[in-house]
Amino acid sequence: MLPALDEFAIVVVDAVADDVQAAAVDFSAVAQAVLVADV
């Protein structure tokens, strides 16, 4: 694999991981709010 392509892949994976982590945090917050509202 070309070094430039490798760097690009790392950047893309990092960005996707950040998005997934942010979505998980949002989902967790919503889930907790729903649980609290349910009780």
mmCIF file of C-alpha atoms in Angstrom:
data_model
loop_
_atom_site.group_PDB
_atom_site.id
_atom_site.type_symbol
_atom_site.label_atom_id
_atom_site.label_comp_id
_atom_site.label_asym_id
_atom_site.label_seq_id
_atom_site.Cartn_x
_atom_site.Cartn_y
_atom_site.Cartn_z
ATOM 1 C CA MET A 1 0.000 0.000 0.000
ATOM 2 C CA LEU A 2 1.206 3.520 -0.747
ATOM 3 C CA PRO A 3 2.215 5.595 2.292
ATOM 4 C CA ALA A 4 -0.120 8.425 1.249
ATOM 5 C CA LEU A 5 -3.048 6.027 0.959
ATOM 6 C CA ASP A 6 -2.134 4.571 4.335
ATOM 7 C CA GLU A 7 -2.200 8.027 5.943
ATOM 8 C CA PHE A 8 -5.547 8.757 4.296
ATOM 9 C CA ALA A 9 -7.004 5.472 5.569
ATOM 10 C CA ILE A 10 -5.867 6.289 9.106
ATOM 11 C CA VAL A 11 -7.509 9.720 8.934
ATOM 12 C CA VAL A 12 -10.762 8.253 7.602
ATOM 13 C CA VAL A 13 -10.856 5.529 10.253
ATOM 14 C CA ASP A 14 -10.210 8.122 12.965
ATOM 15 C CA ALA A 15 -13.030 10.328 11.686
ATOM 16 C CA VAL A 16 -15.469 7.427 11.514
ATOM 17 C CA ALA A 17 -14.495 6.277 14.997
ATOM 18 C CA ASP A 18 -15.140 9.795 16.335
ATOM 19 C CA ASP A 19 -18.565 9.867 14.663
ATOM 20 C CA VAL A 20 -19.466 6.459 16.071
ATOM 21 C CA GLN A 21 -18.337 7.494 19.542
ATOM 22 C CA ALA A 22 -20.365 10.722 19.375
ATOM 23 C CA ALA A 23 -23.443 8.815 18.206
ATOM 24 C CA ALA A 24 -23.011 6.302 21.028
ATOM 25 C CA VAL A 25 -22.810 9.118 23.589
ATOM 26 C CA ASP A 26 -25.939 10.756 22.138
ATOM 27 C CA PHE A 27 -27.790 7.431 22.153
ATOM 28 C CA SER A 28 -26.720 6.794 25.742
ATOM 29 C CA ALA A 29 -27.987 10.215 26.834
ATOM 30 C CA VAL A 30 -31.328 9.682 25.104
ATOM 31 C CA ALA A 31 -31.694 6.184 26.554
ATOM 32 C CA GLN A 32 -31.037 7.470 30.065
ATOM 33 C CA ALA A 33 -33.548 10.291 29.607
ATOM 34 C CA VAL A 34 -36.177 7.793 28.456
ATOM 35 C CA LEU A 35 -35.473 5.497 31.401
ATOM 36 C CA VAL A 36 -35.744 8.387 33.858
ATOM 37 C CA ALA A 37 -38.981 9.599 32.247
ATOM 38 C CA ASP A 38 -40.368 6.052 32.390
ATOM 39 C CA VAL A 39 -39.819 5.799 36.146
#
